[in-house]
Amino acid sequence: MTDFDLASLITFIPAILRVTTPILLAALGVLISERAGVLNIGVEGMMLTGAFAGVVVSAATGSASLGFLAALIAGGLLGALLSFAVHVLKSDLILSGIALNMAAAAGTTLLLFMLTGDKGMSGSLSSKVLPHLTIPVIAGIPMLGTLLSGHHILTYAAFLAVPGVGLFLMRTPMGLRLRAVGENPESAAIAGINVRRVQIGALVTSGVFAGAAGAFLSMGYVSWFSQNMSAGRGFIALAAEVMGHGSASGTMFASLLLGLAEAASIALQGAGLPSELMQTVPYLVPVIALVVHARRRQRQLARA
C-alpha cells in the first residue's frame, strides 16, 4: 500500500466512525429490548424525536447539555409510551412501533412548523452542538491521532457503551433477569421476576439509547434538525442488531459494516457516480446481510 493509499484510508476511517455512531447507539438500545422479548420497532421515531428535542431545548436554553438531556428524556418517554400501548392497552408490539414511527415523523414536522414557520429545517433556531474531544499527547501523533483523537463525544460514548452493555447483559443480576424474561417469560414469572416491569424498563432504556442517537444526528452529525432526518437509520439499527446475533460486540461489528456502506456511498457520490444509485447502498447491504443470515439459520435448523 502506497503512502497516498494509507493516508486516504486513515482519513476515511473517521468518516466511518461518524456515520456508525447513530446506528450503533440505536442498535445497542434495540439489543436491550430484544433480549427482554420486546423488540423496539419504534426506534426510528424515537431517534427522530430525540433529534428534534435536542435542537429545540438547546436553542431555548442555550445549553447543549440540556438539549442532550432532553433528547434522552424524549426517547425514554416514547419507550414508556410504546410499553404502555403494549402492556396496558394490549396492542400489538409491531403495529404500535410502526404507529409510533409515523406519529413521530408527522409530529416533529408539525412542531417544527409551529416553532419556526418552516417544515423543512430548523435553520432559524440558534441550537447548540455537543463537543468533539481531543486526546492529549495522542492527538499529536501522526496517523494515530487521526484515528483515535478528535472524534465527537458521542462517538466515544457509543463504542465505550459496547462493553458496558455486554457486561450488563451477561454479568449482572439485572441482565440475567432481562435475558430470562426474553427467553421464557412464563418461567421467569414463576421464578418471581416481574416480567412487565423488566420489559418496560428495557423499552425505556432502548428509547434513551435511541434518543442519544437522535441527538448525535442533530447536535453532532450536523447542527440543525430537518424533516425526517433519521432517514431510515432506525431500521438499519434493527438490521445491525439481528446481524449481531444478540451480542453487544456482534452488534458493534454489524454497525461498523453498515457504517462503512453508508460512508462509502457518500464518498462514491463525491467521485461523480449517480447519487440516486449510491444512496441505495446503505439499505441494500443490510438486506443482503439479513438474507445471508436467514439462509444460515435455515441450514443450522435443518442440521439440528
PDB file of C-alpha atoms in Angstrom:
ATOM      1  CA  MET A   1       0.000   0.000   0.000  1.00  0.00           C
ATOM      2  CA  THR A   2       1.419   3.383  -1.017  1.00  0.00           C
ATOM      3  CA  ASP A   3       1.710   6.325   1.356  1.00  0.00           C
ATOM      4  CA  PHE A   4      -1.134   8.016  -0.543  1.00  0.00           C
ATOM      5  CA  ASP A   5      -3.439   4.997  -0.162  1.00  0.00           C
ATOM      6  CA  LEU A   6      -2.619   4.702   3.529  1.00  0.00           C
ATOM      7  CA  ALA A   7      -3.253   8.398   4.108  1.00  0.00           C
ATOM      8  CA  SER A   8      -6.590   8.137   2.280  1.00  0.00           C
ATOM      9  CA  LEU A   9      -7.574   5.154   4.426  1.00  0.00           C
ATOM     10  CA  ILE A  10      -6.599   6.935   7.643  1.00  0.00           C
ATOM     11  CA  THR A  11      -8.756   9.936   6.740  1.00  0.00           C
ATOM     12  CA  PHE A  12     -11.660   7.677   5.668  1.00  0.00           C
ATOM     13  CA  ILE A  13     -11.849   5.834   8.997  1.00  0.00           C
ATOM     14  CA  PRO A  14     -13.138   8.864  10.982  1.00  0.00           C
ATOM     15  CA  ALA A  15     -15.934   9.185   8.420  1.00  0.00           C
ATOM     16  CA  ILE A  16     -16.874   5.546   9.037  1.00  0.00           C
ATOM     17  CA  LEU A  17     -16.916   6.100  12.796  1.00  0.00           C
ATOM     18  CA  ARG A  18     -19.023   9.236  12.379  1.00  0.00           C
ATOM     19  CA  VAL A  19     -21.786   7.558  10.359  1.00  0.00           C
ATOM     20  CA  THR A  20     -21.605   4.415  12.530  1.00  0.00           C
ATOM     21  CA  THR A  21     -22.264   6.322  15.765  1.00  0.00           C
ATOM     22  CA  PRO A  22     -26.058   6.810  15.500  1.00  0.00           C
ATOM     23  CA  ILE A  23     -26.532   3.301  14.116  1.00  0.00           C
ATOM     24  CA  LEU A  24     -24.543   1.761  16.967  1.00  0.00           C
ATOM     25  CA  LEU A  25     -26.273   3.750  19.704  1.00  0.00           C
ATOM     26  CA  ALA A  26     -29.718   2.834  18.394  1.00  0.00           C
ATOM     27  CA  ALA A  27     -28.712  -0.798  17.778  1.00  0.00           C
ATOM     28  CA  LEU A  28     -27.498  -1.207  21.367  1.00  0.00           C
ATOM     29  CA  GLY A  29     -30.886   0.047  22.535  1.00  0.00           C
ATOM     30  CA  VAL A  30     -32.622  -2.421  20.231  1.00  0.00           C
ATOM     31  CA  LEU A  31     -30.396  -5.197  21.602  1.00  0.00           C
ATOM     32  CA  ILE A  32     -31.504  -4.480  25.171  1.00  0.00           C
ATOM     33  CA  SER A  33     -35.180  -4.507  24.264  1.00  0.00           C
ATOM     34  CA  GLU A  34     -34.838  -7.598  22.075  1.00  0.00           C
ATOM     35  CA  ARG A  35     -33.145  -9.588  24.822  1.00  0.00           C
ATOM     36  CA  ALA A  36     -36.149  -8.748  27.013  1.00  0.00           C
ATOM     37  CA  GLY A  37     -38.526 -10.077  24.367  1.00  0.00           C
ATOM     38  CA  VAL A  38     -39.950  -6.701  23.250  1.00  0.00           C
ATOM     39  CA  LEU A  39     -38.206  -5.708  20.017  1.00  0.00           C
ATOM     40  CA  ASN A  40     -38.255  -1.917  19.719  1.00  0.00           C
ATOM     41  CA  ILE A  41     -39.740  -1.349  16.263  1.00  0.00           C
ATOM     42  CA  GLY A  42     -40.331   2.301  17.191  1.00  0.00           C
ATOM     43  CA  VAL A  43     -36.620   3.116  17.355  1.00  0.00           C
ATOM     44  CA  GLU A  44     -36.816   5.245  14.187  1.00  0.00           C
ATOM     45  CA  GLY A  45     -39.428   7.528  15.696  1.00  0.00           C
ATOM     46  CA  MET A  46     -37.515   7.727  18.974  1.00  0.00           C
ATOM     47  CA  MET A  47     -34.368   8.814  17.129  1.00  0.00           C
ATOM     48  CA  LEU A  48     -36.286  11.461  15.212  1.00  0.00           C
ATOM     49  CA  THR A  49     -37.980  12.809  18.334  1.00  0.00           C
ATOM     50  CA  GLY A  50     -34.693  12.859  20.235  1.00  0.00           C
ATOM     51  CA  ALA A  51     -33.068  14.811  17.415  1.00  0.00           C
ATOM     52  CA  PHE A  52     -35.905  17.352  17.463  1.00  0.00           C
ATOM     53  CA  ALA A  53     -35.958  17.704  21.256  1.00  0.00           C
ATOM     54  CA  GLY A  54     -32.201  18.230  21.410  1.00  0.00           C
ATOM     55  CA  VAL A  55     -32.277  21.102  18.938  1.00  0.00           C
ATOM     56  CA  VAL A  56     -35.331  22.838  20.401  1.00  0.00           C
ATOM     57  CA  VAL A  57     -34.247  22.634  24.045  1.00  0.00           C
ATOM     58  CA  SER A  58     -30.636  23.590  23.333  1.00  0.00           C
ATOM     59  CA  ALA A  59     -31.865  26.616  21.377  1.00  0.00           C
ATOM     60  CA  ALA A  60     -34.293  27.606  24.139  1.00  0.00           C
ATOM     61  CA  THR A  61     -31.809  27.210  26.998  1.00  0.00           C
ATOM     62  CA  GLY A  62     -28.522  27.982  25.266  1.00  0.00           C
ATOM     63  CA  SER A  63     -27.128  24.742  26.676  1.00  0.00           C
ATOM     64  CA  ALA A  64     -26.023  21.761  24.606  1.00  0.00           C
ATOM     65  CA  SER A  65     -26.027  19.590  27.737  1.00  0.00           C
ATOM     66  CA  LEU A  66     -29.679  20.366  28.466  1.00  0.00           C
ATOM     67  CA  GLY A  67     -30.508  19.718  24.842  1.00  0.00           C
ATOM     68  CA  PHE A  68     -28.851  16.320  25.043  1.00  0.00           C
ATOM     69  CA  LEU A  69     -30.690  15.555  28.278  1.00  0.00           C
ATOM     70  CA  ALA A  70     -33.963  16.492  26.583  1.00  0.00           C
ATOM     71  CA  ALA A  71     -33.173  14.100  23.733  1.00  0.00           C
ATOM     72  CA  LEU A  72     -32.603  11.256  26.204  1.00  0.00           C
ATOM     73  CA  ILE A  73     -35.830  12.068  28.047  1.00  0.00           C
ATOM     74  CA  ALA A  74     -37.807  12.283  24.804  1.00  0.00           C
ATOM     75  CA  GLY A  75     -36.561   8.882  23.690  1.00  0.00           C
ATOM     76  CA  GLY A  76     -37.251   7.366  27.102  1.00  0.00           C
ATOM     77  CA  LEU A  77     -40.780   8.802  27.195  1.00  0.00           C
ATOM     78  CA  LEU A  78     -41.573   7.297  23.808  1.00  0.00           C
ATOM     79  CA  GLY A  79     -40.223   3.991  25.079  1.00  0.00           C
ATOM     80  CA  ALA A  80     -42.613   4.287  28.008  1.00  0.00           C
ATOM     81  CA  LEU A  81     -45.455   5.199  25.630  1.00  0.00           C
ATOM     82  CA  LEU A  82     -44.766   2.135  23.485  1.00  0.00           C
ATOM     83  CA  SER A  83     -44.679  -0.003  26.617  1.00  0.00           C
ATOM     84  CA  PHE A  84     -47.990   1.491  27.783  1.00  0.00           C
ATOM     85  CA  ALA A  85     -49.590   0.614  24.454  1.00  0.00           C
ATOM     86  CA  VAL A  86     -48.288  -2.961  24.609  1.00  0.00           C
ATOM     87  CA  HIS A  87     -48.588  -3.819  28.289  1.00  0.00           C
ATOM     88  CA  VAL A  88     -51.615  -1.778  29.360  1.00  0.00           C
ATOM     89  CA  LEU A  89     -53.675  -1.354  26.206  1.00  0.00           C
ATOM     90  CA  LYS A  90     -52.623  -4.818  24.967  1.00  0.00           C
ATOM     91  CA  SER A  91     -51.939  -3.609  21.438  1.00  0.00           C
ATOM     92  CA  ASP A  92     -49.648  -5.409  19.024  1.00  0.00           C
ATOM     93  CA  LEU A  93     -45.962  -4.574  19.537  1.00  0.00           C
ATOM     94  CA  ILE A  94     -45.105  -4.364  15.835  1.00  0.00           C
ATOM     95  CA  LEU A  95     -48.128  -2.278  14.860  1.00  0.00           C
ATOM     96  CA  SER A  96     -47.629   0.018  17.844  1.00  0.00           C
ATOM     97  CA  GLY A  97     -43.992   0.578  16.873  1.00  0.00           C
ATOM     98  CA  ILE A  98     -44.948   1.395  13.291  1.00  0.00           C
ATOM     99  CA  ALA A  99     -47.641   3.790  14.507  1.00  0.00           C
ATOM    100  CA  LEU A 100     -45.121   5.479  16.791  1.00  0.00           C
ATOM    101  CA  ASN A 101     -42.725   5.963  13.869  1.00  0.00           C
ATOM    102  CA  MET A 102     -45.458   7.541  11.758  1.00  0.00           C
ATOM    103  CA  ALA A 103     -46.628   9.770  14.603  1.00  0.00           C
ATOM    104  CA  ALA A 104     -43.063  10.938  15.298  1.00  0.00           C
ATOM    105  CA  ALA A 105     -42.481  11.819  11.634  1.00  0.00           C
ATOM    106  CA  ALA A 106     -45.695  13.815  11.410  1.00  0.00           C
ATOM    107  CA  GLY A 107     -45.473  15.293  14.904  1.00  0.00           C
ATOM    108  CA  THR A 108     -41.929  16.626  14.586  1.00  0.00           C
ATOM    109  CA  THR A 109     -42.779  18.205  11.233  1.00  0.00           C
ATOM    110  CA  LEU A 110     -45.854  19.876  12.706  1.00  0.00           C
ATOM    111  CA  LEU A 111     -43.972  21.150  15.762  1.00  0.00           C
ATOM    112  CA  LEU A 112     -41.104  22.377  13.592  1.00  0.00           C
ATOM    113  CA  PHE A 113     -43.565  24.395  11.502  1.00  0.00           C
ATOM    114  CA  MET A 114     -45.288  25.776  14.596  1.00  0.00           C
ATOM    115  CA  LEU A 115     -41.971  26.888  16.116  1.00  0.00           C
ATOM    116  CA  THR A 116     -40.171  28.179  13.038  1.00  0.00           C
ATOM    117  CA  GLY A 117     -42.718  28.529  10.251  1.00  0.00           C
ATOM    118  CA  ASP A 118     -40.572  26.139   8.207  1.00  0.00           C
ATOM    119  CA  LYS A 119     -41.450  22.498   7.537  1.00  0.00           C
ATOM    120  CA  GLY A 120     -38.003  21.685   6.209  1.00  0.00           C
ATOM    121  CA  MET A 121     -35.350  22.510   8.787  1.00  0.00           C
ATOM    122  CA  SER A 122     -34.629  24.453  11.972  1.00  0.00           C
ATOM    123  CA  GLY A 123     -32.231  26.964  10.474  1.00  0.00           C
ATOM    124  CA  SER A 124     -33.847  29.853  12.337  1.00  0.00           C
ATOM    125  CA  LEU A 125     -33.167  28.251  15.750  1.00  0.00           C
ATOM    126  CA  SER A 126     -29.765  29.001  17.285  1.00  0.00           C
ATOM    127  CA  SER A 127     -29.294  25.447  18.545  1.00  0.00           C
ATOM    128  CA  LYS A 128     -26.089  24.266  20.179  1.00  0.00           C
ATOM    129  CA  VAL A 129     -23.784  21.375  19.345  1.00  0.00           C
ATOM    130  CA  LEU A 130     -22.105  18.773  21.505  1.00  0.00           C
ATOM    131  CA  PRO A 131     -18.292  18.889  21.509  1.00  0.00           C
ATOM    132  CA  HIS A 132     -15.556  16.863  19.890  1.00  0.00           C
ATOM    133  CA  LEU A 133     -12.799  15.572  22.171  1.00  0.00           C
ATOM    134  CA  THR A 134      -9.085  15.956  21.627  1.00  0.00           C
ATOM    135  CA  ILE A 135      -6.961  13.412  23.491  1.00  0.00           C
ATOM    136  CA  PRO A 136      -3.735  14.999  24.795  1.00  0.00           C
ATOM    137  CA  VAL A 137      -0.457  13.554  23.514  1.00  0.00           C
ATOM    138  CA  ILE A 138      -2.201  11.089  21.192  1.00  0.00           C
ATOM    139  CA  ALA A 139      -3.591  13.953  19.097  1.00  0.00           C
ATOM    140  CA  GLY A 140      -0.054  14.964  18.138  1.00  0.00           C
ATOM    141  CA  ILE A 141       0.997  11.514  16.887  1.00  0.00           C
ATOM    142  CA  PRO A 142       0.759  11.225  13.091  1.00  0.00           C
ATOM    143  CA  MET A 143      -1.981   8.866  11.860  1.00  0.00           C
ATOM    144  CA  LEU A 144      -2.712   7.546  15.355  1.00  0.00           C
ATOM    145  CA  GLY A 145      -4.008  10.978  16.340  1.00  0.00           C
ATOM    146  CA  THR A 146      -6.347  10.993  13.332  1.00  0.00           C
ATOM    147  CA  LEU A 147      -7.644   7.547  14.245  1.00  0.00           C
ATOM    148  CA  LEU A 148      -8.134   7.986  17.989  1.00  0.00           C
ATOM    149  CA  SER A 149      -8.467  11.702  18.703  1.00  0.00           C
ATOM    150  CA  GLY A 150     -10.809  14.482  17.641  1.00  0.00           C
ATOM    151  CA  HIS A 151     -13.997  12.426  17.390  1.00  0.00           C
ATOM    152  CA  HIS A 152     -17.379  13.508  18.662  1.00  0.00           C
ATOM    153  CA  ILE A 153     -18.070  12.867  22.337  1.00  0.00           C
ATOM    154  CA  LEU A 154     -20.989  10.585  21.447  1.00  0.00           C
ATOM    155  CA  THR A 155     -18.759   8.535  19.164  1.00  0.00           C
ATOM    156  CA  TYR A 156     -16.555   7.715  22.144  1.00  0.00           C
ATOM    157  CA  ALA A 157     -19.662   7.113  24.263  1.00  0.00           C
ATOM    158  CA  ALA A 158     -21.150   4.724  21.695  1.00  0.00           C
ATOM    159  CA  PHE A 159     -18.083   2.498  21.476  1.00  0.00           C
ATOM    160  CA  LEU A 160     -17.466   2.602  25.230  1.00  0.00           C
ATOM    161  CA  ALA A 161     -21.079   1.555  25.732  1.00  0.00           C
ATOM    162  CA  VAL A 162     -20.458  -1.708  23.878  1.00  0.00           C
ATOM    163  CA  PRO A 163     -18.532  -3.460  26.681  1.00  0.00           C
ATOM    164  CA  GLY A 164     -20.831  -1.797  29.200  1.00  0.00           C
ATOM    165  CA  VAL A 165     -23.953  -3.243  27.595  1.00  0.00           C
ATOM    166  CA  GLY A 166     -22.244  -6.599  27.139  1.00  0.00           C
ATOM    167  CA  LEU A 167     -21.252  -6.781  30.800  1.00  0.00           C
ATOM    168  CA  PHE A 168     -24.717  -5.637  31.876  1.00  0.00           C
ATOM    169  CA  LEU A 169     -26.458  -8.345  29.884  1.00  0.00           C
ATOM    170  CA  MET A 170     -24.090 -11.190  30.704  1.00  0.00           C
ATOM    171  CA  ARG A 171     -22.620 -10.443  34.132  1.00  0.00           C
ATOM    172  CA  THR A 172     -25.211  -8.617  36.232  1.00  0.00           C
ATOM    173  CA  PRO A 173     -28.286  -9.929  38.086  1.00  0.00           C
ATOM    174  CA  MET A 174     -30.483  -7.417  36.250  1.00  0.00           C
ATOM    175  CA  GLY A 175     -29.098  -8.543  32.907  1.00  0.00           C
ATOM    176  CA  LEU A 176     -29.756 -12.167  33.854  1.00  0.00           C
ATOM    177  CA  ARG A 177     -33.366 -11.351  34.719  1.00  0.00           C
ATOM    178  CA  LEU A 178     -33.766  -9.431  31.477  1.00  0.00           C
ATOM    179  CA  ARG A 179     -32.465 -12.337  29.404  1.00  0.00           C
ATOM    180  CA  ALA A 180     -34.616 -14.797  31.336  1.00  0.00           C
ATOM    181  CA  VAL A 181     -37.711 -12.735  30.545  1.00  0.00           C
ATOM    182  CA  GLY A 182     -36.798 -12.620  26.872  1.00  0.00           C
ATOM    183  CA  GLU A 183     -36.105 -16.344  26.599  1.00  0.00           C
ATOM    184  CA  ASN A 184     -39.048 -17.661  28.604  1.00  0.00           C
ATOM    185  CA  PRO A 185     -41.356 -15.131  30.273  1.00  0.00           C
ATOM    186  CA  GLU A 186     -43.566 -17.802  31.814  1.00  0.00           C
ATOM    187  CA  SER A 187     -40.662 -19.483  33.595  1.00  0.00           C
ATOM    188  CA  ALA A 188     -39.300 -16.078  34.633  1.00  0.00           C
ATOM    189  CA  ALA A 189     -42.653 -15.178  36.176  1.00  0.00           C
ATOM    190  CA  ILE A 190     -42.745 -18.475  38.064  1.00  0.00           C
ATOM    191  CA  ALA A 191     -39.267 -17.677  39.395  1.00  0.00           C
ATOM    192  CA  GLY A 192     -40.634 -14.444  40.853  1.00  0.00           C
ATOM    193  CA  ILE A 193     -39.450 -11.979  38.196  1.00  0.00           C
ATOM    194  CA  ASN A 194     -41.824  -9.140  37.369  1.00  0.00           C
ATOM    195  CA  VAL A 195     -41.939  -9.642  33.602  1.00  0.00           C
ATOM    196  CA  ARG A 196     -43.872  -6.464  32.834  1.00  0.00           C
ATOM    197  CA  ARG A 197     -41.520  -4.287  34.890  1.00  0.00           C
ATOM    198  CA  VAL A 198     -38.448  -5.741  33.197  1.00  0.00           C
ATOM    199  CA  GLN A 199     -39.892  -5.244  29.711  1.00  0.00           C
ATOM    200  CA  ILE A 200     -41.000  -1.690  30.497  1.00  0.00           C
ATOM    201  CA  GLY A 201     -37.507  -0.896  31.745  1.00  0.00           C
ATOM    202  CA  ALA A 202     -35.987  -2.445  28.618  1.00  0.00           C
ATOM    203  CA  LEU A 203     -38.149  -0.362  26.275  1.00  0.00           C
ATOM    204  CA  VAL A 204     -37.480   2.846  28.201  1.00  0.00           C
ATOM    205  CA  THR A 205     -33.724   2.137  28.167  1.00  0.00           C
ATOM    206  CA  SER A 206     -33.909   1.359  24.463  1.00  0.00           C
ATOM    207  CA  GLY A 207     -35.642   4.692  23.950  1.00  0.00           C
ATOM    208  CA  VAL A 208     -32.895   6.515  25.842  1.00  0.00           C
ATOM    209  CA  PHE A 209     -30.266   4.988  23.538  1.00  0.00           C
ATOM    210  CA  ALA A 210     -32.355   5.967  20.511  1.00  0.00           C
ATOM    211  CA  GLY A 211     -32.679   9.500  21.893  1.00  0.00           C
ATOM    212  CA  ALA A 212     -28.885   9.697  22.182  1.00  0.00           C
ATOM    213  CA  ALA A 213     -28.586   8.541  18.566  1.00  0.00           C
ATOM    214  CA  GLY A 214     -31.025  11.266  17.527  1.00  0.00           C
ATOM    215  CA  ALA A 215     -29.105  13.874  19.491  1.00  0.00           C
ATOM    216  CA  PHE A 216     -25.968  12.932  17.566  1.00  0.00           C
ATOM    217  CA  LEU A 217     -27.794  13.453  14.270  1.00  0.00           C
ATOM    218  CA  SER A 218     -28.926  16.984  15.102  1.00  0.00           C
ATOM    219  CA  MET A 219     -26.171  18.108  17.515  1.00  0.00           C
ATOM    220  CA  GLY A 220     -23.094  16.329  16.214  1.00  0.00           C
ATOM    221  CA  TYR A 221     -23.540  14.928  12.715  1.00  0.00           C
ATOM    222  CA  VAL A 222     -24.967  18.311  11.721  1.00  0.00           C
ATOM    223  CA  SER A 223     -26.072  21.303  13.809  1.00  0.00           C
ATOM    224  CA  TRP A 224     -29.770  21.526  12.974  1.00  0.00           C
ATOM    225  CA  PHE A 225     -32.949  19.467  12.723  1.00  0.00           C
ATOM    226  CA  SER A 226     -34.553  18.654   9.395  1.00  0.00           C
ATOM    227  CA  GLN A 227     -37.715  16.821   8.454  1.00  0.00           C
ATOM    228  CA  ASN A 228     -37.297  13.020   8.733  1.00  0.00           C
ATOM    229  CA  MET A 229     -33.558  13.438   9.283  1.00  0.00           C
ATOM    230  CA  SER A 230     -33.209   9.950  10.779  1.00  0.00           C
ATOM    231  CA  ALA A 231     -33.625   8.753   7.174  1.00  0.00           C
ATOM    232  CA  GLY A 232     -34.192   5.097   7.995  1.00  0.00           C
ATOM    233  CA  ARG A 233     -31.241   4.739  10.345  1.00  0.00           C
ATOM    234  CA  GLY A 234     -33.528   3.238  12.983  1.00  0.00           C
ATOM    235  CA  PHE A 235     -34.398   0.403  10.629  1.00  0.00           C
ATOM    236  CA  ILE A 236     -30.719  -0.017   9.778  1.00  0.00           C
ATOM    237  CA  ALA A 237     -30.078  -0.281  13.545  1.00  0.00           C
ATOM    238  CA  LEU A 238     -32.685  -3.055  13.728  1.00  0.00           C
ATOM    239  CA  ALA A 239     -30.806  -4.887  10.993  1.00  0.00           C
ATOM    240  CA  ALA A 240     -27.495  -4.358  12.820  1.00  0.00           C
ATOM    241  CA  GLU A 241     -28.905  -5.967  15.966  1.00  0.00           C
ATOM    242  CA  VAL A 242     -30.136  -9.003  14.015  1.00  0.00           C
ATOM    243  CA  MET A 243     -26.810  -9.308  12.209  1.00  0.00           C
ATOM    244  CA  GLY A 244     -25.033  -9.091  15.587  1.00  0.00           C
ATOM    245  CA  HIS A 245     -26.570 -12.383  16.779  1.00  0.00           C
ATOM    246  CA  GLY A 246     -27.773 -10.897  20.055  1.00  0.00           C
ATOM    247  CA  SER A 247     -24.385  -9.798  21.415  1.00  0.00           C
ATOM    248  CA  ALA A 248     -23.047  -6.308  22.051  1.00  0.00           C
ATOM    249  CA  SER A 249     -19.770  -6.953  20.223  1.00  0.00           C
ATOM    250  CA  GLY A 250     -21.555  -8.544  17.271  1.00  0.00           C
ATOM    251  CA  THR A 251     -23.904  -5.561  17.108  1.00  0.00           C
ATOM    252  CA  MET A 252     -20.892  -3.229  17.069  1.00  0.00           C
ATOM    253  CA  PHE A 253     -19.224  -5.044  14.155  1.00  0.00           C
ATOM    254  CA  ALA A 254     -22.504  -5.154  12.230  1.00  0.00           C
ATOM    255  CA  SER A 255     -22.970  -1.416  12.833  1.00  0.00           C
ATOM    256  CA  LEU A 256     -19.453  -0.768  11.578  1.00  0.00           C
ATOM    257  CA  LEU A 257     -20.195  -2.751   8.415  1.00  0.00           C
ATOM    258  CA  LEU A 258     -23.339  -0.742   7.781  1.00  0.00           C
ATOM    259  CA  GLY A 259     -21.499   2.477   8.651  1.00  0.00           C
ATOM    260  CA  LEU A 260     -18.830   1.533   6.122  1.00  0.00           C
ATOM    261  CA  ALA A 261     -21.531   1.063   3.487  1.00  0.00           C
ATOM    262  CA  GLU A 262     -23.002   4.497   4.190  1.00  0.00           C
ATOM    263  CA  ALA A 263     -19.617   6.226   4.283  1.00  0.00           C
ATOM    264  CA  ALA A 264     -18.633   4.518   1.034  1.00  0.00           C
ATOM    265  CA  SER A 265     -21.853   5.644  -0.642  1.00  0.00           C
ATOM    266  CA  ILE A 266     -21.158   9.245   0.362  1.00  0.00           C
ATOM    267  CA  ALA A 267     -17.575   9.027  -0.905  1.00  0.00           C
ATOM    268  CA  LEU A 268     -18.661   7.483  -4.210  1.00  0.00           C
ATOM    269  CA  GLN A 269     -21.222  10.245  -4.733  1.00  0.00           C
ATOM    270  CA  GLY A 270     -18.343  12.701  -4.419  1.00  0.00           C
ATOM    271  CA  ALA A 271     -16.476  10.725  -7.063  1.00  0.00           C
ATOM    272  CA  GLY A 272     -19.192  11.507  -9.593  1.00  0.00           C
ATOM    273  CA  LEU A 273     -21.274   8.329  -9.514  1.00  0.00           C
ATOM    274  CA  PRO A 274     -25.075   8.768  -9.652  1.00  0.00           C
ATOM    275  CA  SER A 275     -26.287   9.912  -6.242  1.00  0.00           C
ATOM    276  CA  GLU A 276     -29.600   8.052  -6.607  1.00  0.00           C
ATOM    277  CA  LEU A 277     -27.751   4.774  -7.045  1.00  0.00           C
ATOM    278  CA  MET A 278     -25.249   5.394  -4.247  1.00  0.00           C
ATOM    279  CA  GLN A 279     -27.971   6.321  -1.773  1.00  0.00           C
ATOM    280  CA  THR A 280     -29.358   2.795  -2.049  1.00  0.00           C
ATOM    281  CA  VAL A 281     -26.102   1.189  -0.851  1.00  0.00           C
ATOM    282  CA  PRO A 282     -26.656   1.651   2.936  1.00  0.00           C
ATOM    283  CA  TYR A 283     -30.054  -0.028   2.588  1.00  0.00           C
ATOM    284  CA  LEU A 284     -29.026  -2.814   0.195  1.00  0.00           C
ATOM    285  CA  VAL A 285     -26.202  -4.001   2.460  1.00  0.00           C
ATOM    286  CA  PRO A 286     -28.438  -4.860   5.456  1.00  0.00           C
ATOM    287  CA  VAL A 287     -30.961  -6.555   3.149  1.00  0.00           C
ATOM    288  CA  ILE A 288     -28.243  -8.755   1.667  1.00  0.00           C
ATOM    289  CA  ALA A 289     -26.741  -9.440   5.093  1.00  0.00           C
ATOM    290  CA  LEU A 290     -30.136 -10.388   6.532  1.00  0.00           C
ATOM    291  CA  VAL A 291     -30.816 -12.756   3.623  1.00  0.00           C
ATOM    292  CA  VAL A 292     -27.470 -14.446   4.228  1.00  0.00           C
ATOM    293  CA  HIS A 293     -28.199 -14.591   7.951  1.00  0.00           C
ATOM    294  CA  ALA A 294     -31.611 -16.187   7.319  1.00  0.00           C
ATOM    295  CA  ARG A 295     -30.125 -18.785   4.986  1.00  0.00           C
ATOM    296  CA  ARG A 296     -27.526 -19.741   7.588  1.00  0.00           C
ATOM    297  CA  ARG A 297     -30.205 -20.082  10.267  1.00  0.00           C
ATOM    298  CA  GLN A 298     -32.250 -22.324   7.987  1.00  0.00           C
ATOM    299  CA  ARG A 299     -29.228 -24.557   7.340  1.00  0.00           C
ATOM    300  CA  GLN A 300     -28.471 -24.763  11.071  1.00  0.00           C
ATOM    301  CA  LEU A 301     -32.065 -25.712  11.840  1.00  0.00           C
ATOM    302  CA  ALA A 302     -32.018 -28.308   9.042  1.00  0.00           C
ATOM    303  CA  ARG A 303     -28.895 -29.952  10.530  1.00  0.00           C
ATOM    304  CA  ALA A 304     -30.325 -29.958  14.069  1.00  0.00           C
TER     305      ALA A 304
END
